[in-house]
mmCIF file of C-alpha atoms in Angstrom:
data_model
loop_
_atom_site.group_PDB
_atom_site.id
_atom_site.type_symbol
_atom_site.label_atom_id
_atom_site.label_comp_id
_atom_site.label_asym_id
_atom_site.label_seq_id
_atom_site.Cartn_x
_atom_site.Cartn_y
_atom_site.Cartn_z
ATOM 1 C CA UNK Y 1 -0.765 1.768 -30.583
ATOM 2 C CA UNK Y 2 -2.792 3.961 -28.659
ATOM 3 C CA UNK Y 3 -2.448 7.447 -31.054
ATOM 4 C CA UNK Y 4 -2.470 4.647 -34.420
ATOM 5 C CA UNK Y 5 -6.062 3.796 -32.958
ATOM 6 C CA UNK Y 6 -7.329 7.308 -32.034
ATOM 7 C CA UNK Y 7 -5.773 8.477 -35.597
ATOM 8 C CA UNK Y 8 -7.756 5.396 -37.395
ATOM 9 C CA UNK Y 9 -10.909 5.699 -35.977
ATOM 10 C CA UNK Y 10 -10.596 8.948 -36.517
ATOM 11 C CA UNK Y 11 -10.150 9.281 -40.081
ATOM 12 C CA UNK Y 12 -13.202 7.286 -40.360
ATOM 13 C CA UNK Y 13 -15.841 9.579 -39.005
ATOM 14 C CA UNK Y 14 -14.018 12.697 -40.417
ATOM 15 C CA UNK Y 15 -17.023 14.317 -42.969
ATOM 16 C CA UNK Y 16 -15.035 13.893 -45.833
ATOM 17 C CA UNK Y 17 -14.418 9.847 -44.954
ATOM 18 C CA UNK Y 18 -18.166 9.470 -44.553
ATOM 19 C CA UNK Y 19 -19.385 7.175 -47.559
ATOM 20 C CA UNK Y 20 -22.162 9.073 -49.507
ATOM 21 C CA UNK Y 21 -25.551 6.722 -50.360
ATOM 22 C CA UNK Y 22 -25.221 5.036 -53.602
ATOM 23 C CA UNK Y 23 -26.452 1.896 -55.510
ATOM 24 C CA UNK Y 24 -22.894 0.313 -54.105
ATOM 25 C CA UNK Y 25 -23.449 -1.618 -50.722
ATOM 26 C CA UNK Y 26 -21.656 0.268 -47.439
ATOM 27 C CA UNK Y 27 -18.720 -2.185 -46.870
ATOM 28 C CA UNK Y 28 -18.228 -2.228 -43.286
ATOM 29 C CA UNK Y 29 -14.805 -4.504 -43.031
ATOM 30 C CA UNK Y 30 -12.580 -1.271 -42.378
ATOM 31 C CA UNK Y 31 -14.733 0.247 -39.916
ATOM 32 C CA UNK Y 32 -15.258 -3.476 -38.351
ATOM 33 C CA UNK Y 33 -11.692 -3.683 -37.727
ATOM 34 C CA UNK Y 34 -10.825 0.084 -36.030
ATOM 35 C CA UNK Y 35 -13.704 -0.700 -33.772
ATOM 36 C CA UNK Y 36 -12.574 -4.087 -32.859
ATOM 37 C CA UNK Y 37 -8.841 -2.135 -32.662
ATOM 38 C CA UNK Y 38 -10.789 0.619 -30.311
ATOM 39 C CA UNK Y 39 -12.080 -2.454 -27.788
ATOM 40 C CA UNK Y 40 -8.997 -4.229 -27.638
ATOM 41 C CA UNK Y 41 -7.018 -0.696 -26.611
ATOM 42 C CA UNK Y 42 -9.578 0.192 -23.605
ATOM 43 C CA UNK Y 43 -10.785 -3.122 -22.404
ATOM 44 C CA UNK Y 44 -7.942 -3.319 -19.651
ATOM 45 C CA UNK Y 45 -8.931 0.726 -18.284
ATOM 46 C CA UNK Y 46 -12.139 1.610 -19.580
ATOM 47 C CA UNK Y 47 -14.153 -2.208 -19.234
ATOM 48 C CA UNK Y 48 -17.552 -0.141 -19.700
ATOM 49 C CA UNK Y 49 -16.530 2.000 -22.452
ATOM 50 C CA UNK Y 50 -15.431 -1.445 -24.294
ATOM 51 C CA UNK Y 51 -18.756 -3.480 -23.476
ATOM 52 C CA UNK Y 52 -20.571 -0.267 -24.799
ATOM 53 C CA UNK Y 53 -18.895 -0.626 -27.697
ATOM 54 C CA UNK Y 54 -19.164 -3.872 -28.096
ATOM 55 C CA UNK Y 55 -23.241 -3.866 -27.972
ATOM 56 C CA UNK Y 56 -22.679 -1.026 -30.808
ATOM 57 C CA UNK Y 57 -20.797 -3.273 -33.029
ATOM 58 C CA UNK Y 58 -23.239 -6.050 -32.170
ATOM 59 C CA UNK Y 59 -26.015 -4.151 -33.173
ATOM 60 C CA UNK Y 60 -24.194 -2.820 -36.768
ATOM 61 C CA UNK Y 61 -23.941 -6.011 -37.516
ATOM 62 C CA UNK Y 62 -27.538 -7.263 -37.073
ATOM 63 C CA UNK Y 63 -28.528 -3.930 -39.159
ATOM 64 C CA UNK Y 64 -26.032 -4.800 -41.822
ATOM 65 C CA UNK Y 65 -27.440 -8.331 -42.385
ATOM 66 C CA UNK Y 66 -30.622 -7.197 -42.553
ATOM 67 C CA UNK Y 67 -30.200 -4.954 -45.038
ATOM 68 C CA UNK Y 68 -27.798 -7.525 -46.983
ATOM 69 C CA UNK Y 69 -31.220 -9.705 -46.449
ATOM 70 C CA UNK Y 70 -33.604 -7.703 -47.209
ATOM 71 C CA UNK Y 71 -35.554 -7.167 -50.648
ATOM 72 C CA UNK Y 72 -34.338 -4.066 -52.255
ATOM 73 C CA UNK Y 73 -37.860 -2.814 -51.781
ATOM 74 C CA UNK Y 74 -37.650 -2.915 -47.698
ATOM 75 C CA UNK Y 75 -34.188 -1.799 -47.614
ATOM 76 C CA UNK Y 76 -33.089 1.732 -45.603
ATOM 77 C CA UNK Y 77 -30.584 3.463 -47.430
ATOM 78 C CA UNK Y 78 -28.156 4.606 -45.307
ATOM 79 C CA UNK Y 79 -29.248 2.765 -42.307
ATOM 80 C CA UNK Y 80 -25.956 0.467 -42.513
ATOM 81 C CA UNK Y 81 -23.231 3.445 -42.673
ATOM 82 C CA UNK Y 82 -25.495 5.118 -40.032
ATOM 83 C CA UNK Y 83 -24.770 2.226 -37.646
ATOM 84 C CA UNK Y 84 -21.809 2.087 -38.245
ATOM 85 C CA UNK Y 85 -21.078 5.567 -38.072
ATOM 86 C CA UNK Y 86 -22.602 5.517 -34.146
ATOM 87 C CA UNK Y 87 -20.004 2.504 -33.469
ATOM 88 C CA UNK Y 88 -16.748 4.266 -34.888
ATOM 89 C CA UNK Y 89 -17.704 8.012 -32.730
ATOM 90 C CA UNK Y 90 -18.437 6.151 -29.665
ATOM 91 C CA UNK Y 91 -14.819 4.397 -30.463
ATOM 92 C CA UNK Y 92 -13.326 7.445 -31.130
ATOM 93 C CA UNK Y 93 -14.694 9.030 -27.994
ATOM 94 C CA UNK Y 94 -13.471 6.466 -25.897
ATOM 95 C CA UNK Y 95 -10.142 6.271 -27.615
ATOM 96 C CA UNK Y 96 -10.242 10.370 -26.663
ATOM 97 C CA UNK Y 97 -11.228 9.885 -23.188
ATOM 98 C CA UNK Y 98 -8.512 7.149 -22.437
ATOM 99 C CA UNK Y 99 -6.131 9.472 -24.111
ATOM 100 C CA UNK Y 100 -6.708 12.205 -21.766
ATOM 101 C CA UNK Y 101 -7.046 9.792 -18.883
ATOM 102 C CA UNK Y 102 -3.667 8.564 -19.269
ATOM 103 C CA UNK Y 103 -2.145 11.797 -20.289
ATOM 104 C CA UNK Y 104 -3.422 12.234 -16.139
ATOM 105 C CA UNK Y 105 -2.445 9.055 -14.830
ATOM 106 C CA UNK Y 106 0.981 10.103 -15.981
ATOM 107 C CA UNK Y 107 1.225 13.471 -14.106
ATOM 108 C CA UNK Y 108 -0.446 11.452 -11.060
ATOM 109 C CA UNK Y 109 2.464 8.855 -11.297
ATOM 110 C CA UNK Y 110 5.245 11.346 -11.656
ATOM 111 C CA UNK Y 111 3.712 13.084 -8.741
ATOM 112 C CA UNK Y 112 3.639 10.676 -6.288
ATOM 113 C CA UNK Y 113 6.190 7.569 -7.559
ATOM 114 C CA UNK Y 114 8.889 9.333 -5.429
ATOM 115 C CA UNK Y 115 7.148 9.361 -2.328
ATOM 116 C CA UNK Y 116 6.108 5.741 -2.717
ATOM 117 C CA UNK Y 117 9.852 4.045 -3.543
ATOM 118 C CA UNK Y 118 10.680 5.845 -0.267
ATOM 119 C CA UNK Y 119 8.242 4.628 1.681
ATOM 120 C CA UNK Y 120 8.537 0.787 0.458
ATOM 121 C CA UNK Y 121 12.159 1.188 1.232
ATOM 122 C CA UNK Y 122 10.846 2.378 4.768
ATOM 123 C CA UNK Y 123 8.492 -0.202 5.072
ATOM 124 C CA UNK Y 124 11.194 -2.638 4.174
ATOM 125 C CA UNK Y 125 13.669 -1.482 6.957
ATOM 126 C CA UNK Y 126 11.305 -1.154 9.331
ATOM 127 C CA UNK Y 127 9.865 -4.982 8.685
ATOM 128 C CA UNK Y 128 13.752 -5.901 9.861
ATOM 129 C CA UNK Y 129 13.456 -4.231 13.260
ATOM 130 C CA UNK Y 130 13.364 -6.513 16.313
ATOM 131 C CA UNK Y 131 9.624 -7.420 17.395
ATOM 132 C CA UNK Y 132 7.988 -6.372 14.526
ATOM 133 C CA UNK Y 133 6.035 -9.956 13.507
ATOM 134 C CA UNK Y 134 5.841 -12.637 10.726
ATOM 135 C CA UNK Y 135 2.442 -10.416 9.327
ATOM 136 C CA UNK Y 136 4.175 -7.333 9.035
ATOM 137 C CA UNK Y 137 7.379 -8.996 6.886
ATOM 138 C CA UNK Y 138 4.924 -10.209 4.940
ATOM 139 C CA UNK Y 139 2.855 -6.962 4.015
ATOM 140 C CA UNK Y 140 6.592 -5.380 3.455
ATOM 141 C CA UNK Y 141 7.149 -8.786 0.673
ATOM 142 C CA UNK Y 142 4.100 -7.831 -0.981
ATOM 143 C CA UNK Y 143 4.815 -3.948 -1.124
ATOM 144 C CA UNK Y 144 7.827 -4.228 -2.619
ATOM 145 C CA UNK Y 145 6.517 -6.821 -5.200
ATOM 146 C CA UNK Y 146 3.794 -4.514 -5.943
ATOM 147 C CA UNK Y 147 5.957 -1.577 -6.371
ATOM 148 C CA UNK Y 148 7.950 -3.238 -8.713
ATOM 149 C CA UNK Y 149 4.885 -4.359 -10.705
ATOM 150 C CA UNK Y 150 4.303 -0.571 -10.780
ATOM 151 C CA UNK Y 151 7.256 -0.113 -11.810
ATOM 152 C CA UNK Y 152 6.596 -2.636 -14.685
ATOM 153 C CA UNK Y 153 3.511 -0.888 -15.551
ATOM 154 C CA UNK Y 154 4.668 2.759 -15.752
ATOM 155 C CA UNK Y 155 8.100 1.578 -17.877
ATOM 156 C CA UNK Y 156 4.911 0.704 -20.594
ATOM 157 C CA UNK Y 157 3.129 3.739 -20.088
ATOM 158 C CA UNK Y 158 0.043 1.795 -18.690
ATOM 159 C CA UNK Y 159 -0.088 4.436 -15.713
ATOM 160 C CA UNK Y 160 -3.738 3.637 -14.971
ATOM 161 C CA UNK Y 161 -2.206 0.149 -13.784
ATOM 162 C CA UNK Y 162 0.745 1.335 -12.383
ATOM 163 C CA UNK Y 163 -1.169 3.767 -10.018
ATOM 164 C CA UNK Y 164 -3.036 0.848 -8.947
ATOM 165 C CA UNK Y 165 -0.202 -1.403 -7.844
ATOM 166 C CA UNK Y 166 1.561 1.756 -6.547
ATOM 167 C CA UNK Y 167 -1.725 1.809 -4.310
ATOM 168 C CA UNK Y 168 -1.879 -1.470 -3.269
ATOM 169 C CA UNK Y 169 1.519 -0.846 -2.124
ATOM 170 C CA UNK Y 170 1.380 1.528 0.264
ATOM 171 C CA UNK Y 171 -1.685 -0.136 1.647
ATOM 172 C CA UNK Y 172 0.936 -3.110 2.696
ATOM 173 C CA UNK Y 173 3.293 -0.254 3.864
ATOM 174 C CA UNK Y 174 0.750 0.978 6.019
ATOM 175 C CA UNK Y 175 0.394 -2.422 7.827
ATOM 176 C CA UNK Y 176 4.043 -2.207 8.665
ATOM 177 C CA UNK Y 177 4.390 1.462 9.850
ATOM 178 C CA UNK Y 178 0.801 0.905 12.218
ATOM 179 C CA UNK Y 179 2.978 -2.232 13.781
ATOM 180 C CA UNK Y 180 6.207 -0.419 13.907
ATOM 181 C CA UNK Y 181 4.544 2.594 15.332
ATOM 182 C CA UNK Y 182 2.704 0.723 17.531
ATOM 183 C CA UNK Y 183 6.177 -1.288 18.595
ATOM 184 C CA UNK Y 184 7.926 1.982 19.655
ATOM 185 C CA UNK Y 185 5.029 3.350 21.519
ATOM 186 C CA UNK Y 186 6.227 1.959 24.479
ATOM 187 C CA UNK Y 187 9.398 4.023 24.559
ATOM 188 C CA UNK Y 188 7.828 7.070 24.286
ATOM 189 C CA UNK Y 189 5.659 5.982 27.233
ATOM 190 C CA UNK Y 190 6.153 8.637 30.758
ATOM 191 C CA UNK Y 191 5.222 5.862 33.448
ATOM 192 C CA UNK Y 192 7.879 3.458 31.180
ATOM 193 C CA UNK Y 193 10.569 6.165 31.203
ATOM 194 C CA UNK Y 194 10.538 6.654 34.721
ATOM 195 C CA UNK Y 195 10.607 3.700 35.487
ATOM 196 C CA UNK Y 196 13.750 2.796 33.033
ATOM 197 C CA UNK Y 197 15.321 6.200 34.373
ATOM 198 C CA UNK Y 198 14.729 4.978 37.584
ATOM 199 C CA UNK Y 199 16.367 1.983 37.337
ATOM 200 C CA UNK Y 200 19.990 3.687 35.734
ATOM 201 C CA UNK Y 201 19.747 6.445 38.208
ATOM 202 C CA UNK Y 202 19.968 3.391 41.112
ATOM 203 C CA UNK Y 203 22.310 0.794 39.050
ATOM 204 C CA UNK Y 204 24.706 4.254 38.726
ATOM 205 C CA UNK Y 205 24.612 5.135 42.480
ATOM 206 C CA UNK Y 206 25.594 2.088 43.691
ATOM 207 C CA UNK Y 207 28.164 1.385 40.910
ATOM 208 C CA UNK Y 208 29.412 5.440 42.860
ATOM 209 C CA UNK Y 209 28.778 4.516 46.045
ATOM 210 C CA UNK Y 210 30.553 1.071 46.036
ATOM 211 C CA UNK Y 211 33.478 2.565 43.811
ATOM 212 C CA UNK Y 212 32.499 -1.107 41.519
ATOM 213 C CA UNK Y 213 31.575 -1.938 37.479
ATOM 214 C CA UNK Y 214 28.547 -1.752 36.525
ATOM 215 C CA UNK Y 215 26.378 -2.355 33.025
ATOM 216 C CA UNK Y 216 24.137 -0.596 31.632
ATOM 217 C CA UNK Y 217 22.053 -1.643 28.335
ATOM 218 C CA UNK Y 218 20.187 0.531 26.552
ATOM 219 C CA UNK Y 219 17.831 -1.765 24.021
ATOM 220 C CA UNK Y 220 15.903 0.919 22.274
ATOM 221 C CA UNK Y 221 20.036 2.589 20.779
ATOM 222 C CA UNK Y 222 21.210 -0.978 21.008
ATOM 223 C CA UNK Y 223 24.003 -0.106 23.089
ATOM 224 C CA UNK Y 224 25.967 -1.400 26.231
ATOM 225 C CA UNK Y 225 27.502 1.007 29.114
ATOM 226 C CA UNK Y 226 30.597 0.607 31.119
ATOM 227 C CA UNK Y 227 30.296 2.284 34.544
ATOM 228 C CA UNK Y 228 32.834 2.468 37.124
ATOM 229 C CA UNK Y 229 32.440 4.142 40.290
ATOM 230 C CA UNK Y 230 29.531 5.770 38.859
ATOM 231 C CA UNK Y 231 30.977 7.019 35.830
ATOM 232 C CA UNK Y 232 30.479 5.784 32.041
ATOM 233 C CA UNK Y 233 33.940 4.779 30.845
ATOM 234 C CA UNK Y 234 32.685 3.021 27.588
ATOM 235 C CA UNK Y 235 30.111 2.054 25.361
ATOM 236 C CA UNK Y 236 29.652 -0.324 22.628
ATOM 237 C CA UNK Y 237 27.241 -1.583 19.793
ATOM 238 C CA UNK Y 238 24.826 -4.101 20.742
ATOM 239 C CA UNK Y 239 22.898 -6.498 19.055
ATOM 240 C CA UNK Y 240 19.207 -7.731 20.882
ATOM 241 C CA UNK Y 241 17.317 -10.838 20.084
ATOM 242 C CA UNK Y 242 15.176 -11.184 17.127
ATOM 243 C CA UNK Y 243 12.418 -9.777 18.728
ATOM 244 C CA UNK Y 244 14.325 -7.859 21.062
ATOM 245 C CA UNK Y 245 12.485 -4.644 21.791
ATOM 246 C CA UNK Y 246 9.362 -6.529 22.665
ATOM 247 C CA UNK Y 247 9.734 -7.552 26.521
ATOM 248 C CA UNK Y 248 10.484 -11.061 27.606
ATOM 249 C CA UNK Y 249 7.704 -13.210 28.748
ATOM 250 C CA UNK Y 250 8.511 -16.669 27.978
ATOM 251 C CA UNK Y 251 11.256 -18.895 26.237
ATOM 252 C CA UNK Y 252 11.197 -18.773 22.540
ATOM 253 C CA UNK Y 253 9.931 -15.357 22.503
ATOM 254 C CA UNK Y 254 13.115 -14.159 21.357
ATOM 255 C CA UNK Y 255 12.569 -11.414 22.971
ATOM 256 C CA UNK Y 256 15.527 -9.407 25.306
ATOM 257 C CA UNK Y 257 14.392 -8.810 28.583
ATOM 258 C CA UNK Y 258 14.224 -5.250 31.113
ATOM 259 C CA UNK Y 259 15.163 -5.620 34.764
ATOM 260 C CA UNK Y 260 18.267 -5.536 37.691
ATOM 261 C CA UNK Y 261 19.881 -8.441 36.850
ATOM 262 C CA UNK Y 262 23.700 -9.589 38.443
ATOM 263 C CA UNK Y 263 26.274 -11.594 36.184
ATOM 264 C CA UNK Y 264 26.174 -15.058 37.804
ATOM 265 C CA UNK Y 265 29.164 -17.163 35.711
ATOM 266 C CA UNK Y 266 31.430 -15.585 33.110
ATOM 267 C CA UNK Y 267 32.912 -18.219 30.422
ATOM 268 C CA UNK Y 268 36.021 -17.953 29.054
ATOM 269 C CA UNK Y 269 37.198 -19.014 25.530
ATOM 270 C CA UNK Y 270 35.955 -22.429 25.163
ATOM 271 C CA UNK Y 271 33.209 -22.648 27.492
ATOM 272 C CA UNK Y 272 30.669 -21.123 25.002
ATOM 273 C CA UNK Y 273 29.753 -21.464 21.324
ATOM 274 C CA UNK Y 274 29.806 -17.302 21.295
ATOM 275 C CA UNK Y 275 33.131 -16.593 21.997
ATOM 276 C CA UNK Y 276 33.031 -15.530 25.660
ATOM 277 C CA UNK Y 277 29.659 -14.980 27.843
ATOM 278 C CA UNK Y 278 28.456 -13.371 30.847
ATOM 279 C CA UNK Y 279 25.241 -15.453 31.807
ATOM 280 C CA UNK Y 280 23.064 -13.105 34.186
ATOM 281 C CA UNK Y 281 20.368 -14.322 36.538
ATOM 282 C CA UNK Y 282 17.128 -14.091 34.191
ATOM 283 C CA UNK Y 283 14.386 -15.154 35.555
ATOM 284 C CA UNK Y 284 14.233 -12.816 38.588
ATOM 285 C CA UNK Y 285 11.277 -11.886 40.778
ATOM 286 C CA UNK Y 286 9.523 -9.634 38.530
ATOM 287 C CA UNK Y 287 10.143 -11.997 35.607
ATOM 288 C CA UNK Y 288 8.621 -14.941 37.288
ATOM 289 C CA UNK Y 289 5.473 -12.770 38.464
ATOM 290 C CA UNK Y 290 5.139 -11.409 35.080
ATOM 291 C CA UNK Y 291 5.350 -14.859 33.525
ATOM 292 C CA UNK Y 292 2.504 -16.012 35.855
ATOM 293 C CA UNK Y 293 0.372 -13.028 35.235
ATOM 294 C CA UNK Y 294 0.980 -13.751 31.630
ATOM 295 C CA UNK Y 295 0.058 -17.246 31.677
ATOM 296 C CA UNK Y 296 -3.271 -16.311 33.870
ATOM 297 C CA UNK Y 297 -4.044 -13.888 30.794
ATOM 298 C CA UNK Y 298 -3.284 -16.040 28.017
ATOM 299 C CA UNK Y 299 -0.638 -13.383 26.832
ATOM 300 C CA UNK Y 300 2.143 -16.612 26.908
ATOM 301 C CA UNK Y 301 1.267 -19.881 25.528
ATOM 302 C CA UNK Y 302 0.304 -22.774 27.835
ATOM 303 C CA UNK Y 303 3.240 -25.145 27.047
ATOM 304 C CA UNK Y 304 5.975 -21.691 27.034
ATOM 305 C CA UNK Y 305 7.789 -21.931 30.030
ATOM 306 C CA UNK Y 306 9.866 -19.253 31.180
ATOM 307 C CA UNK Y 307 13.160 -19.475 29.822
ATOM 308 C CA UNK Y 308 16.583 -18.902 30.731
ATOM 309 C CA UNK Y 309 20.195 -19.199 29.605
ATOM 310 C CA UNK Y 310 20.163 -15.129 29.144
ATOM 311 C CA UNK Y 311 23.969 -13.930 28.366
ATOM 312 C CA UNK Y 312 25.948 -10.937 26.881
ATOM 313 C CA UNK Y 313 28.104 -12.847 24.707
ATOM 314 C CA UNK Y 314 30.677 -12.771 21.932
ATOM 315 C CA UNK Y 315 29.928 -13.313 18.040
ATOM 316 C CA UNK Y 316 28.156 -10.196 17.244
ATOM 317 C CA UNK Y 317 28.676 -7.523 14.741
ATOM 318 C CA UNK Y 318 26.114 -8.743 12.257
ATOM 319 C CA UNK Y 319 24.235 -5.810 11.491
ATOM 320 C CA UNK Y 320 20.837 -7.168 12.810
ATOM 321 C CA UNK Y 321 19.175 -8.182 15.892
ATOM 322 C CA UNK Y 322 19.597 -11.987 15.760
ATOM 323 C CA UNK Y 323 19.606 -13.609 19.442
ATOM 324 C CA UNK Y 324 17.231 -15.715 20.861
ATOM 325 C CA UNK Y 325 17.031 -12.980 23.519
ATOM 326 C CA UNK Y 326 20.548 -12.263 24.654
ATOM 327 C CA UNK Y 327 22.626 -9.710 24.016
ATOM 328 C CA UNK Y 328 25.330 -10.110 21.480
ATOM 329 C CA UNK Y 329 28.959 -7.527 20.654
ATOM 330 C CA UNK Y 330 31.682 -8.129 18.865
ATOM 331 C CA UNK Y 331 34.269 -10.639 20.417
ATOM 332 C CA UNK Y 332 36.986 -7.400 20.432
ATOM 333 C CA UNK Y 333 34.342 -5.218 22.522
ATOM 334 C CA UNK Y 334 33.472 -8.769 24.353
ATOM 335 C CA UNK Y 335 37.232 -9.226 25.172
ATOM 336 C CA UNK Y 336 36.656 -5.233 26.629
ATOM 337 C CA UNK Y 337 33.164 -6.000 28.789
ATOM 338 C CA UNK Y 338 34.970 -9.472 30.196
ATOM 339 C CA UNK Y 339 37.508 -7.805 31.881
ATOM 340 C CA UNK Y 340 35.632 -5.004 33.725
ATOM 341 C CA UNK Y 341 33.648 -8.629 34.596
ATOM 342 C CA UNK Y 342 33.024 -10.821 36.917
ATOM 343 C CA UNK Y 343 30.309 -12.812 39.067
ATOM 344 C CA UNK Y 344 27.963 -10.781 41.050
ATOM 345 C CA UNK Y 345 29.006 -7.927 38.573
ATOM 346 C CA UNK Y 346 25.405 -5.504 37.725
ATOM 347 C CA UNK Y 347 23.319 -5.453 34.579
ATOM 348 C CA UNK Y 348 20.763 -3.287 34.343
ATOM 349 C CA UNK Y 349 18.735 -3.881 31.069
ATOM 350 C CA UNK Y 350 15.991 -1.141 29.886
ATOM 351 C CA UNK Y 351 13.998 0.077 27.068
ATOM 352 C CA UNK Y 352 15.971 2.921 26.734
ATOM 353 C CA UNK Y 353 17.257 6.206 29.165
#
């Protein structure tokens, strides 16, 4: 439609279409309706180039009724076709111009549509990870919607449009990389990583020292680590809570919490809903003193209370992080981590070593 309209309006201003003055009256009905044809194809890109067009056509018109009007006396000759000469070249300019801007909106979107896809996709994983929040799945929602609104737009070759969806797109995926970013900072973190290394080192010692079993659960790799007398003697997949990475303040946080913790009763088949269970001793010291200095700060809710009920359980093997804080295997790897088990048995829980 777009090359019919350039071609039409441009047939009418060639020299040899322009109407010569006679006795005949300029008939402006063909010209009316490429210029009408010229608005309707840039309204949606070029608004100002349509409005300017649209005063021109305006204006022809006035000039053609008053020479229509007029006593033959007071008429112009040549003052209609001139009018509506200026209309059909400022059409055919804009027609032009949109041409060419297109023809760049189309190397623009070839350019960068790859890049895009792959970083909606990224957006979208990253919205799943455990403590990213309810804003962030939302701004990955509206990426991919806008994305595939691109999409929509390029399959039509309206690539002006579809560059501006593809933008508002990565806008939303910025919201989720800052968060996600911002969510893994902490493992990066020297003072945290000593700490967490800390913490291993010690758990391993004693597990070498005391020739006993000891657990070991890395949250950042989502995995779980046998040790026995100081040596690692397994490891297995591990699933966190939904907000897992994030570190446990209060109950309904879902998040998994870091400390020393000691398994304090170990159900069998039947005495949980998750297959078998290893309850540890959450809250400890340093939970409860971070709890109060979190309520003192207004970092946890005034009605949250602490929580408890934290277990390495049975049903896992979902693909996701999905506990309200615990930590989750599969029952064959739980049927493994229950016999190396038993009260008073160590769990160490970090960011990640």
């Amino acid at each position: 439609f777009l090359f019919w309209a350039a071609a039409l309006v441009a047939a009418f201003i060639a020299p040899s279409a322009i109407p010569q003055t006679s006795a005949r009256p300029f008939d402006p009905t063909a010209p009316r309706a490429s210029a009408f044809k010229a608005v309707r194809v840039v309204r949606a890109d070029m608004p100002a180039a349509a409005r300017q067009i649209d005063r021109l056509i305006a204006q022809a018109e006035v000039v053609t009724a008053d020479e229509r009007t007029a006593p033959i006396w007071q008429q112009t000759p040549g003052r209609v076709e001139t009018s509506w000469m200026r209309v059909l070249s400022t059409a055919r300019t804009a027609v032009a111009g949109l041409k060419v801007r297109e023809s760049a909106s189309e190397k623009r979107w070839l350019e960068i549509a790859p890049e895009i896809a792959a970083d909606v996709r990224r957006a979208a994983e990253e919205s799943n990870e455990a403590g990213v929040g309810r804003r962030e799945i939302a701004a990955s929602r509206q990426a991919t919607s806008k994305w595939e609104l691109a999409e929509h737009f390029a399959r039509e070759r309206a690539f002006d449009r579809a560059l501006k969806e593809a933008e508002g797109a990565q806008s939303f995926n910025d919201v989720v990389h800052t968060s996600f970013d911002l969510l893994h900072s902490r493992f990066e973190e020297p003072k945290n990583l000593r700490l967490w290394q800390r913490m291993v080192a010690d758990t391993v010692a004693r597990s070498k020292a005391d020739g006993s079993t000891a657990l070991i659960i890395d949250k950042l790799h989502r995995k779980l680590h046998i040790y026995a007398a100081g040596n690692r003697i397994a490891s297995f997949e591990a699933e966190l809570g939904a907000k897992g990475l994030k570190q446990k303040m209060h109950s309904g946080d879902q998040a998994t919490p870091e400390g020393r913790y000691r398994v304090t009763e170990a159900k069998g088949t039947g005495r949980t809903k998750y297959y078998k269970a290893l309850l540890i001793d959450y809250p400890n010291a340093e939970d409860r003193a971070r709890y109060a200095f979190g309520k003192k700060t207004g970092q946890v809710p005034l009605r949250a209370g602490i929580g408890n009920l934290i277990e390495i359980h049975g049903d896992g093997g979902q693909g996701r992080d999905w506990t309200d804080g615990c930590v989750a295997l599969t029952d064959r790897d739980m049927d493994k981590v229950f016999a190396r088990s038993r009260v008073g048995t160590p769990v160490t829980i970090v960011g990640t070593f």
